[in-house]
Amino acid sequence: MEQKKFDYNSFIGMILLGGILFWYFINNSPTDIEEMTTEEVVDSSTETPNKATTNYTSAFENDSIQQIEYQNRLGAFAQSAIKGSEGTTVIQNNLVKLTVDNKGGQIIEALIKNYKTYDSLPLYMIKDNNASFNINFGTTDNRILNTKDLFFEPVLTKNGDNTVLSMKLKVSNSQFLEYRYEIKPKKYMVDFSVRSQGLSDVINSSNPINLDWTLKGYRHEKSIKTENSMYSYYYYKTEDEVDYLNAGNTEVINDVDWVAYKQHFFTSNLLTDTPFNNATITSTDLVDNEEIDTIFTKKYELKTPLALTAGELNYNMKWFYGPSDYNLLKKYEGTDLDETADLGWGIFGFLNRNLFYPVFNFLQNYMGNFGLIIILMTIVVRIFMSPLVYKSYLSSAKMKVIRPELTALNEKFPGKENAMKRQQETMAIQRKAGVSMLSGCIPAVLQMPVFFALFKFFPTNLALRQESFLWAPDLSSYDAIFQLPFYIPFYGDHISLFPILASIAIFFYMKMNQSQQANMQAPTQEGMPDMGKMMKYMIYFSPIMMLFFFNNYASSLSLYYFISNLLTIAIMLVIKNYVIDEDKIHAQIEENKKRPEKAKSKFRQKIDSAMKQAQEQQAQQKKK
């Protein structure tokens, strides 16, 4: 067998090859300086208002193979991928902090300073990819691109005291799509513009250019029921009118000046100088079960085409991330943003804007305890409404005086066949005595707008948010004194004290008011429902209904109703014992009866004529 010999040539070749490889690795290893430039961070350890910070890292290797890939995929916008870099830029003032991502040029964090969530966390409107702002467009080389997938180049500058962030999606240095943000000191409103330069030959004008802004609203308040079901809406202004969209609906609208994604006390708004047309707005409820801890409440969507002007985009817009505070929003004149504060429609909103907010703001200037402000405001309202209470009680006293005559009238004209005659005689007695059923109803009706206006005023008043009073830690939410180990339908899993006190006060008020209401009613006629019996049921039903409804509601509203009913009871006692004199009322009624009856008005003549015809028809039917 031939012995295998040692191959010196192979051995020397391996040594030479190893030496060459060793030399290659030594001379091509990255230096310390090159390693430092692989990742660059421009930031500050401390944040100050109006200061902008930028973080970015290299996104791609600029080798020829990838350049070809980007060129094939992105066409004219390949430069954005080749030279683009991952990173964020922060622009902020003393009110709001916005973090803008190089990828997409969009806001990826919106922090509202000076406010916290119900569980004391920083209050973010945008965070962890819950929002997206994208423009979808076609190019002349038959590509469909989305800005959210492309890299913008950030440039920070100052414009006086304002901070300006320019985000450019470049084709070249002279051809780009720009998002421009300008944040001012002490302002929630941020100027925002979308414009293109030199892209008339790049953007395909025959394809639609679509703007798509979506946001999933974070839960911020303790009561998910009130936050999501009662005060979170999709507001929009179109054709100079403000409207809202309920959850679960989609609408296509034109001439849109702004949209507002409102979440009870906070709102995310997009305003535009050039109205959007053919815009599709969608609101989706994300709360399947209110008993389960919830992260998101609603999803809001805006999809709208953008128009080209001379082949270019040119839109001046504004972002607003901040509180839905009426006192703040009314300062933006000509926008009608204050209508998103949800103060009620018609007369209710009018009372809140022109009466209750001025009174509340006045008291707020002199007092820091919002519970005492609510009590003082309640006193002011009840004093203002006391003449109506007096009118109602006076009418009740008059009806009490003539009630024996009405009872005798029922005995004189018994049976269903005399119902029309009985009604005519009843009205005649009331007319001669100068008593009107409406005189008792009208004061009660006039108090209803105040009731419903304050029903909107307290739960939407930002000044009451997270302000404590007595045992209530937050006057804008419920005041739980005991947590139940189970959930009661329509009531909740806790016991609130202010609704209990308000319900007790309502019970005694209605109990005291029962005799007054009985006096206002004519004696029960045959075939007619017994209103007195119904009132007895209402005495118990109304407090229970309020107890269930207000258990999850703002404690400020329950506090108002509790104090209001106590004051009403006190006013009624004063009127009954010190103001109303039944002997004088009886003498006045007797004097009224002696006076000649006034000529009937045309309205009264029509009523009497109709009743007479009905009575004749009833008599004819009886004969048949």
XYZ file of C-alpha atoms in Angstrom:
624
model
C 0.000 0.000 0.000
C 1.315 3.377 -0.938
C 1.776 5.695 2.057
C 0.237 9.108 1.753
C 2.884 11.886 1.752
C 2.675 15.362 3.353
C 1.772 17.998 0.698
C 3.984 21.041 1.413
C 2.501 23.032 -1.438
C -1.040 22.703 -0.046
C 0.193 23.623 3.427
C 1.954 26.782 2.217
C -1.111 27.730 0.115
C -3.413 27.438 3.143
C -1.051 29.625 5.198
C -0.972 32.271 2.457
C -4.760 32.163 2.069
C -5.246 32.500 5.812
C -2.858 35.452 5.905
C -4.714 37.203 3.090
C -8.079 36.704 4.832
C -6.618 37.960 8.120
C -5.295 41.103 6.411
C -8.651 41.665 4.673
C -10.653 41.510 7.889
C -8.209 43.791 9.724
C -8.353 46.489 7.032
C -12.101 46.296 6.480
C -13.325 46.229 10.101
C -15.348 49.336 11.161
C -13.465 51.965 13.097
C -14.760 53.497 16.318
C -15.847 56.610 14.423
C -17.730 54.604 11.805
C -19.489 52.629 14.527
C -20.603 55.864 16.132
C -22.108 57.145 12.894
C -24.100 53.963 12.361
C -26.576 55.234 14.943
C -26.951 58.897 15.799
C -29.257 60.307 18.434
C -30.055 63.963 18.847
C -32.005 64.420 22.048
C -31.991 66.042 25.451
C -32.380 64.456 28.819
C -34.796 67.164 29.865
C -37.798 68.508 27.984
C -38.724 72.180 28.013
C -41.695 73.908 26.398
C -41.278 74.852 22.741
C -38.208 72.624 22.463
C -38.140 70.054 19.667
C -36.052 66.893 19.783
C -35.185 64.424 17.049
C -34.207 60.747 17.165
C -33.186 58.853 14.092
C -31.178 55.845 12.932
C -30.089 54.592 9.539
C -32.927 52.694 7.936
C -31.348 51.057 4.888
C -27.974 50.122 3.424
C -27.312 52.092 0.261
C -26.018 49.257 -1.836
C -26.804 49.019 -5.499
C -29.037 45.943 -5.206
C -31.368 47.612 -2.713
C -31.376 50.814 -4.755
C -32.639 48.825 -7.707
C -35.269 47.182 -5.498
C -36.493 50.530 -4.184
C -36.479 51.983 -7.672
C -38.663 49.133 -8.899
C -41.040 49.387 -5.935
C -41.253 53.130 -5.347
C -40.273 54.671 -8.654
C -39.640 58.398 -8.308
C -39.923 58.163 -4.517
C -37.100 55.624 -4.194
C -34.912 58.357 -2.719
C -37.135 58.469 0.368
C -36.196 54.841 1.117
C -32.556 55.081 0.071
C -31.769 58.204 2.075
C -34.548 57.939 4.633
C -33.895 57.199 8.272
C -36.040 55.917 11.107
C -36.604 58.329 13.957
C -38.955 60.744 15.668
C -39.132 64.472 16.271
C -40.780 66.073 19.300
C -42.419 69.500 19.174
C -44.097 70.825 22.294
C -45.179 73.773 24.378
C -46.495 74.046 27.928
C -49.866 72.506 26.954
C -49.278 69.730 24.436
C -46.455 67.463 23.289
C -46.491 65.956 19.788
C -44.141 63.233 18.568
C -43.843 63.019 14.780
C -42.440 59.921 13.079
C -40.139 60.117 10.072
C -42.015 57.158 8.655
C -45.245 58.620 7.339
C -44.478 62.112 8.649
C -47.423 61.643 11.020
C -48.097 62.240 14.705
C -47.562 59.006 16.624
C -47.915 60.493 20.119
C -50.123 63.354 21.310
C -49.811 64.063 25.018
C -52.084 66.627 26.698
C -50.076 68.097 29.534
C -51.574 69.279 32.846
C -54.220 66.522 32.733
C -54.282 62.910 33.916
C -56.514 59.939 33.254
C -58.925 58.732 35.925
C -56.209 56.366 37.207
C -53.540 59.140 37.345
C -51.667 58.198 34.151
C -50.421 60.684 31.504
C -53.281 61.590 29.194
C -52.479 60.547 25.620
C -54.820 61.064 22.698
C -52.408 59.192 20.406
C -50.017 56.457 21.479
C -48.990 52.910 20.548
C -50.359 53.011 16.988
C -53.964 53.857 17.888
C -54.042 56.499 15.112
C -53.054 56.749 11.463
C -52.788 59.676 9.035
C -52.179 58.630 5.437
C -52.433 60.006 1.905
C -52.912 57.439 -0.818
C -51.998 58.516 -4.372
C -51.024 57.179 -7.772
C -47.919 58.062 -9.789
C -47.418 58.614 -13.479
C -45.409 55.368 -13.653
C -48.508 53.404 -12.559
C -47.684 52.897 -8.883
C -50.044 53.328 -5.913
C -48.230 54.629 -2.839
C -49.126 55.403 0.776
C -47.350 58.139 2.711
C -47.546 56.091 5.925
C -45.051 53.628 4.373
C -42.562 56.240 3.148
C -39.821 58.158 4.929
C -39.953 61.924 5.394
C -36.942 64.088 6.122
C -37.362 66.322 9.221
C -36.050 69.882 9.456
C -36.577 71.998 12.577
C -36.601 75.795 12.492
C -37.910 78.684 14.568
C -40.443 81.280 13.468
C -40.192 83.860 16.247
C -41.444 82.049 19.374
C -43.018 79.328 17.263
C -41.409 75.977 16.502
C -41.691 74.775 12.899
C -41.195 71.177 11.809
C -40.961 70.528 8.073
C -41.360 66.888 7.030
C -40.479 66.350 3.363
C -41.103 63.257 1.265
C -38.535 63.855 -1.442
C -38.237 62.910 -5.075
C -35.322 65.331 -5.300
C -34.270 68.470 -3.457
C -36.670 70.522 -5.576
C -39.472 67.938 -5.791
C -41.243 66.843 -2.622
C -44.430 66.420 -0.626
C -44.285 68.423 2.612
C -46.103 68.217 5.920
C -45.479 71.414 7.872
C -46.225 71.647 11.598
C -46.051 74.954 13.496
C -46.657 74.954 17.236
C -47.156 78.186 19.182
C -46.590 78.889 22.881
C -49.616 78.376 25.142
C -51.811 77.100 22.289
C -53.498 73.750 21.715
C -54.100 74.571 18.050
C -51.211 73.523 15.771
C -50.923 74.854 12.222
C -50.569 72.042 9.709
C -50.217 72.212 5.939
C -49.988 69.623 3.188
C -48.382 70.869 -0.005
C -46.371 69.502 -2.895
C -43.729 71.104 -5.081
C -42.665 69.942 -8.508
C -44.815 66.805 -8.413
C -47.237 67.687 -11.202
C -45.357 65.256 -13.483
C -45.020 62.629 -10.748
C -48.518 62.419 -9.223
C -51.098 60.914 -11.556
C -54.010 63.365 -11.536
C -56.339 60.789 -13.121
C -56.178 58.664 -9.964
C -57.979 59.803 -6.799
C -55.807 61.186 -4.003
C -57.324 60.053 -0.710
C -56.700 61.296 2.813
C -57.394 58.749 5.532
C -57.343 59.705 9.236
C -58.373 57.119 11.825
C -58.187 57.099 15.607
C -59.226 54.683 18.327
C -60.157 56.717 21.389
C -58.530 55.767 24.667
C -60.668 55.551 27.772
C -59.885 58.511 30.053
C -62.727 58.647 32.611
C -63.857 56.443 35.497
C -67.414 55.918 34.282
C -67.194 54.121 30.948
C -70.999 54.327 30.647
C -71.191 58.124 30.699
C -67.957 58.676 28.779
C -68.789 56.352 25.922
C -72.590 56.337 25.770
C -73.477 59.950 26.538
C -70.585 62.264 25.722
C -68.402 60.697 23.003
C -69.530 61.663 19.509
C -68.191 62.269 16.038
C -68.798 65.981 15.403
C -68.370 67.731 12.075
C -69.127 71.090 10.524
C -70.644 71.111 7.064
C -72.411 73.900 5.185
C -71.886 76.198 8.198
C -73.778 73.877 10.546
C -72.429 71.580 13.248
C -73.816 68.049 13.401
C -72.813 64.767 14.973
C -72.719 61.100 14.024
C -73.833 58.341 16.356
C -71.677 55.249 16.773
C -72.310 52.460 14.303
C -73.126 54.808 11.423
C -71.424 56.024 8.244
C -72.264 59.128 6.240
C -70.973 60.777 3.060
C -70.955 64.585 3.365
C -69.729 67.629 1.430
C -68.289 71.003 2.337
C -66.626 69.766 5.535
C -64.782 72.489 7.459
C -63.642 70.271 10.329
C -64.172 66.959 12.051
C -63.865 66.336 15.789
C -63.265 62.983 17.434
C -64.752 63.878 20.832
C -64.211 61.742 23.925
C -66.217 63.335 26.751
C -63.719 65.905 28.092
C -61.063 65.732 25.346
C -61.104 65.961 21.588
C -58.947 65.372 18.505
C -59.814 67.795 15.713
C -58.718 68.332 12.118
C -59.656 71.669 10.548
C -59.165 72.676 6.931
C -59.308 76.008 5.088
C -60.244 74.163 1.885
C -63.437 72.196 2.661
C -63.457 68.455 2.048
C -66.045 67.149 -0.408
C -67.439 63.647 -0.756
C -65.974 62.820 2.661
C -66.909 59.512 4.281
C -67.124 59.629 8.081
C -67.556 56.554 10.260
C -67.980 56.036 13.998
C -67.734 52.576 15.572
C -68.460 51.593 19.173
C -65.628 49.428 20.534
C -67.196 48.722 23.944
C -68.872 45.313 23.842
C -69.347 44.949 27.595
C -69.182 47.863 30.039
C -68.459 45.469 32.913
C -65.087 44.548 31.369
C -62.115 46.876 31.778
C -61.930 48.851 28.545
C -58.935 50.374 26.736
C -60.633 51.906 23.695
C -64.123 53.421 23.515
C -64.763 54.318 19.867
C -63.086 54.209 16.490
C -63.374 57.320 14.315
C -62.590 57.443 10.602
C -62.348 60.152 7.950
C -61.824 59.262 4.303
C -61.861 62.118 1.815
C -60.406 62.845 -1.627
C -57.954 65.725 -1.983
C -58.020 68.022 -5.003
C -55.013 69.130 -7.039
C -54.459 72.777 -7.911
C -52.333 73.148 -11.059
C -51.157 69.578 -10.511
C -50.069 70.207 -6.913
C -51.488 69.655 -3.432
C -52.026 72.771 -1.326
C -54.092 72.422 1.852
C -53.826 74.597 4.964
C -55.127 72.710 7.991
C -54.914 72.716 11.775
C -54.624 70.034 14.431
C -56.270 70.432 17.815
C -55.489 67.975 20.586
C -56.888 69.303 23.830
C -59.783 69.616 26.264
C -63.352 70.000 25.074
C -63.781 73.056 27.269
C -66.505 75.541 26.329
C -64.590 78.488 27.805
C -61.565 77.554 25.667
C -63.290 76.573 22.433
C -65.460 79.689 22.222
C -62.229 81.708 21.830
C -61.744 80.189 18.360
C -64.138 82.600 16.719
C -65.766 81.617 13.445
C -65.067 77.891 13.908
C -68.110 76.868 16.010
C -65.874 74.397 17.844
C -67.582 75.393 21.099
C -70.630 73.395 19.974
C -68.666 70.183 20.580
C -68.761 71.008 24.306
C -72.277 69.476 24.187
C -74.286 72.011 26.190
C -77.590 70.903 24.720
C -79.688 72.090 21.804
C -82.119 74.965 21.502
C -83.227 76.650 24.708
C -81.069 74.297 26.833
C -77.833 75.327 25.140
C -78.946 78.970 25.211
C -79.425 78.855 29.004
C -76.061 77.181 29.544
C -74.156 79.649 27.367
C -75.864 82.830 28.479
C -76.843 82.135 32.076
C -75.191 79.198 33.811
C -71.654 79.497 32.439
C -71.467 83.252 33.211
C -72.702 82.604 36.764
C -70.339 79.644 37.226
C -67.342 81.556 35.829
C -68.121 84.521 38.087
C -68.228 82.333 41.199
C -65.086 80.490 40.080
C -63.156 83.777 40.118
C -63.784 84.148 43.854
C -63.882 80.564 45.120
C -61.657 77.542 44.720
C -63.948 74.902 46.199
C -66.139 73.650 43.368
C -68.580 71.897 45.695
C -69.364 75.231 47.353
C -69.613 76.848 43.918
C -72.271 74.284 42.943
C -74.186 74.963 46.183
C -74.065 78.739 45.667
C -75.066 78.334 42.034
C -78.001 76.168 43.135
C -79.116 78.875 45.554
C -78.945 81.484 42.782
C -81.005 79.278 40.435
C -83.636 78.497 43.066
C -84.019 82.161 44.029
C -84.379 82.971 40.347
C -87.049 80.251 39.990
C -88.899 81.021 43.257
C -91.523 83.289 41.563
C -92.573 80.283 39.483
C -92.870 78.176 42.634
C -95.000 80.926 44.173
C -97.268 81.083 41.104
C -97.741 77.326 41.178
C -98.532 77.306 44.899
C -100.910 80.258 44.545
C -102.804 78.465 41.787
C -102.996 75.404 44.023
C -104.462 77.464 46.854
C -107.120 78.922 44.547
C -108.104 75.471 43.325
C -108.380 74.326 46.923
C -110.910 77.095 47.620
C -113.212 76.201 44.694
C -112.814 72.436 45.076
C -116.079 72.030 47.105
C -118.006 73.657 44.233
C -116.427 71.281 41.727
C -117.306 68.297 43.937
C -120.915 69.460 44.102
C -120.894 69.828 40.321
C -119.954 66.156 39.920
C -122.879 65.172 42.106
C -125.261 67.410 40.120
C -124.246 65.980 36.726
C -123.357 62.303 37.331
C -122.682 59.657 34.693
C -120.863 59.498 31.380
C -123.812 60.974 29.529
C -123.279 64.276 31.372
C -119.481 64.365 30.925
C -119.567 67.186 28.387
C -122.011 69.272 30.427
C -119.991 68.671 33.567
C -116.830 69.841 31.803
C -118.527 73.007 30.561
C -119.769 73.907 34.026
C -116.347 73.194 35.556
C -114.689 75.564 33.142
C -117.356 78.187 33.841
C -116.709 78.047 37.596
C -112.957 78.315 37.076
C -113.411 81.217 34.696
C -115.688 83.156 37.068
C -113.330 82.582 39.993
C -110.347 83.725 37.936
C -108.658 80.321 38.206
C -106.958 78.554 35.324
C -105.553 75.051 35.194
C -102.769 76.406 33.023
C -101.705 78.789 35.792
C -100.452 75.777 37.727
C -98.992 73.904 34.763
C -97.106 76.771 33.138
C -94.709 77.406 36.096
C -93.840 73.701 36.156
C -93.295 73.685 32.375
C -91.093 76.788 32.566
C -88.823 75.047 35.079
C -88.197 72.096 32.751
C -85.675 73.889 30.459
C -83.584 74.719 33.541
C -83.698 71.081 34.637
C -82.532 69.743 31.252
C -79.966 72.528 30.742
C -78.217 71.711 34.026
C -78.464 68.031 33.122
C -75.970 68.898 30.363
C -74.062 71.636 32.183
C -72.529 69.784 35.142
C -71.403 66.489 33.516
C -69.645 68.338 30.631
C -68.010 71.116 32.664
C -64.257 70.496 32.466
C -63.591 72.656 35.541
C -65.264 69.981 37.709
C -63.107 67.142 36.384
C -61.082 65.486 39.165
C -62.148 68.174 41.649
C -63.101 66.709 45.036
C -65.817 67.671 47.500
C -66.513 65.906 50.794
C -66.369 62.158 50.000
C -66.548 62.623 46.212
C -63.020 62.477 44.690
C -64.224 63.644 41.261
C -67.295 65.852 40.790
C -67.419 64.922 37.086
C -67.890 61.230 37.918
C -69.776 59.069 40.411
C -68.985 59.193 44.141
C -68.725 55.521 45.075
C -68.707 54.888 48.833
C -68.936 51.098 48.547
C -67.876 48.635 45.860
C -70.309 45.789 45.330
C -68.988 42.253 44.706
C -71.515 41.860 41.879
C -73.107 43.901 39.085
C -76.726 45.076 39.232
C -78.286 45.759 35.801
C -78.983 49.463 35.179
C -77.405 50.282 38.565
C -73.782 49.191 38.472
C -71.258 47.549 40.766
C -70.990 50.341 43.330
C -73.094 52.515 45.629
C -72.946 56.302 45.187
C -74.037 58.484 48.104
C -75.101 61.761 46.451
C -77.772 60.015 44.306
C -79.163 58.440 47.496
C -79.393 61.848 49.198
C -80.950 63.384 46.088
C -83.517 60.562 45.875
C -84.485 61.031 49.543
C -84.888 64.780 49.005
C -87.044 64.152 45.917
C -89.249 61.727 47.902
C -90.005 64.275 50.632
C -90.470 67.047 48.085
C -93.007 64.958 46.145
C -94.680 63.856 49.373
C -95.074 67.479 50.400
C -96.143 68.466 46.902
C -98.803 65.750 46.711
C -101.424 67.809 48.553
C -100.691 70.781 46.306
C -101.132 68.649 43.208
C -104.362 67.199 44.607
C -105.716 70.716 44.985
C -104.800 71.516 41.380
C -106.833 68.605 40.074
C -110.555 68.698 39.623
C -112.471 65.895 41.410
C -112.172 62.633 39.573
C -114.940 62.291 37.038
C -116.658 59.055 36.075
C -114.794 57.191 33.360
C -111.607 59.225 33.893
C -108.341 57.896 35.415
C -107.705 58.667 39.065
C -104.745 61.082 38.895
C -104.402 61.106 42.670
C -103.688 57.386 42.723
C -101.153 57.769 39.918
C -99.400 60.534 41.868
C -99.068 58.212 44.858
C -97.247 55.712 42.676
C -94.998 58.439 41.275
C -93.904 59.453 44.777
C -92.100 56.118 45.080
C -91.279 55.458 41.451
C -89.462 58.755 40.714
C -86.867 58.526 43.545
C -86.087 54.909 42.676
C -85.693 55.787 39.004
C -83.318 58.629 39.874
C -81.344 56.396 42.231
C -80.683 53.910 39.431
C -80.048 56.458 36.693
C -77.717 58.771 38.618
C -75.628 56.078 40.298
C -73.135 56.177 37.397
C -73.610 59.851 36.653
C -71.610 62.926 37.655
C -71.782 63.490 41.409
C -71.958 67.263 40.751
C -75.387 66.794 39.173
C -76.660 64.687 42.077
C -75.286 67.308 44.484
C -77.185 70.009 42.600
C -80.489 68.087 42.679
C -80.046 67.281 46.375
C -79.495 70.941 47.339
C -82.112 72.141 44.858
C -84.853 69.946 46.313
C -83.953 70.925 49.875
C -84.208 74.596 48.906
C -87.493 74.015 47.084
C -88.960 72.361 50.173
C -87.830 75.325 52.287
C -89.297 77.840 49.808
C -92.622 75.978 49.725
C -92.805 75.976 53.536
C -92.153 79.709 53.627
C -94.803 80.374 50.957
C -97.337 78.142 52.662
C -96.874 79.494 56.193
C -95.913 83.114 55.643
C -96.966 84.230 52.160
C -100.211 82.543 51.126
C -103.393 83.623 52.972
C -106.267 81.334 52.007
C -108.876 83.637 53.547
C -107.764 86.502 51.318
C -107.746 84.194 48.304
C -111.305 83.057 49.082
C -112.472 86.668 49.420
C -110.814 87.545 46.127
C -112.517 84.649 44.354
C -115.909 85.692 45.711
C -115.235 89.203 44.465
C -114.318 87.842 41.030
C -117.619 85.958 40.832
C -119.592 89.196 41.347
C -117.929 90.910 38.430
C -119.568 90.669 34.995
C -118.021 88.004 32.853
C -115.642 89.307 30.236
C -116.418 88.882 26.557
C -115.254 85.537 25.291
C -112.191 85.466 23.114
C -112.362 83.849 19.691
C -110.356 80.925 21.002
C -112.804 80.452 23.912
C -115.766 80.733 21.518
C -114.303 77.975 19.319
C -113.781 75.718 22.344
C -117.327 76.286 23.628
C -118.751 75.693 20.147
C -116.826 72.439 19.790
C -117.970 71.250 23.210
C -121.578 72.148 22.414
C -121.462 70.170 19.154
C -119.960 67.208 20.968
C -122.684 67.410 23.594
C -125.418 67.455 20.920
C -123.863 64.457 19.150
C -123.715 62.632 22.471
C -127.425 63.373 23.076
C -128.389 62.124 19.594
C -126.450 58.896 20.097
C -128.211 58.427 23.438
C -131.642 58.772 21.741
C -130.716 56.189 19.092
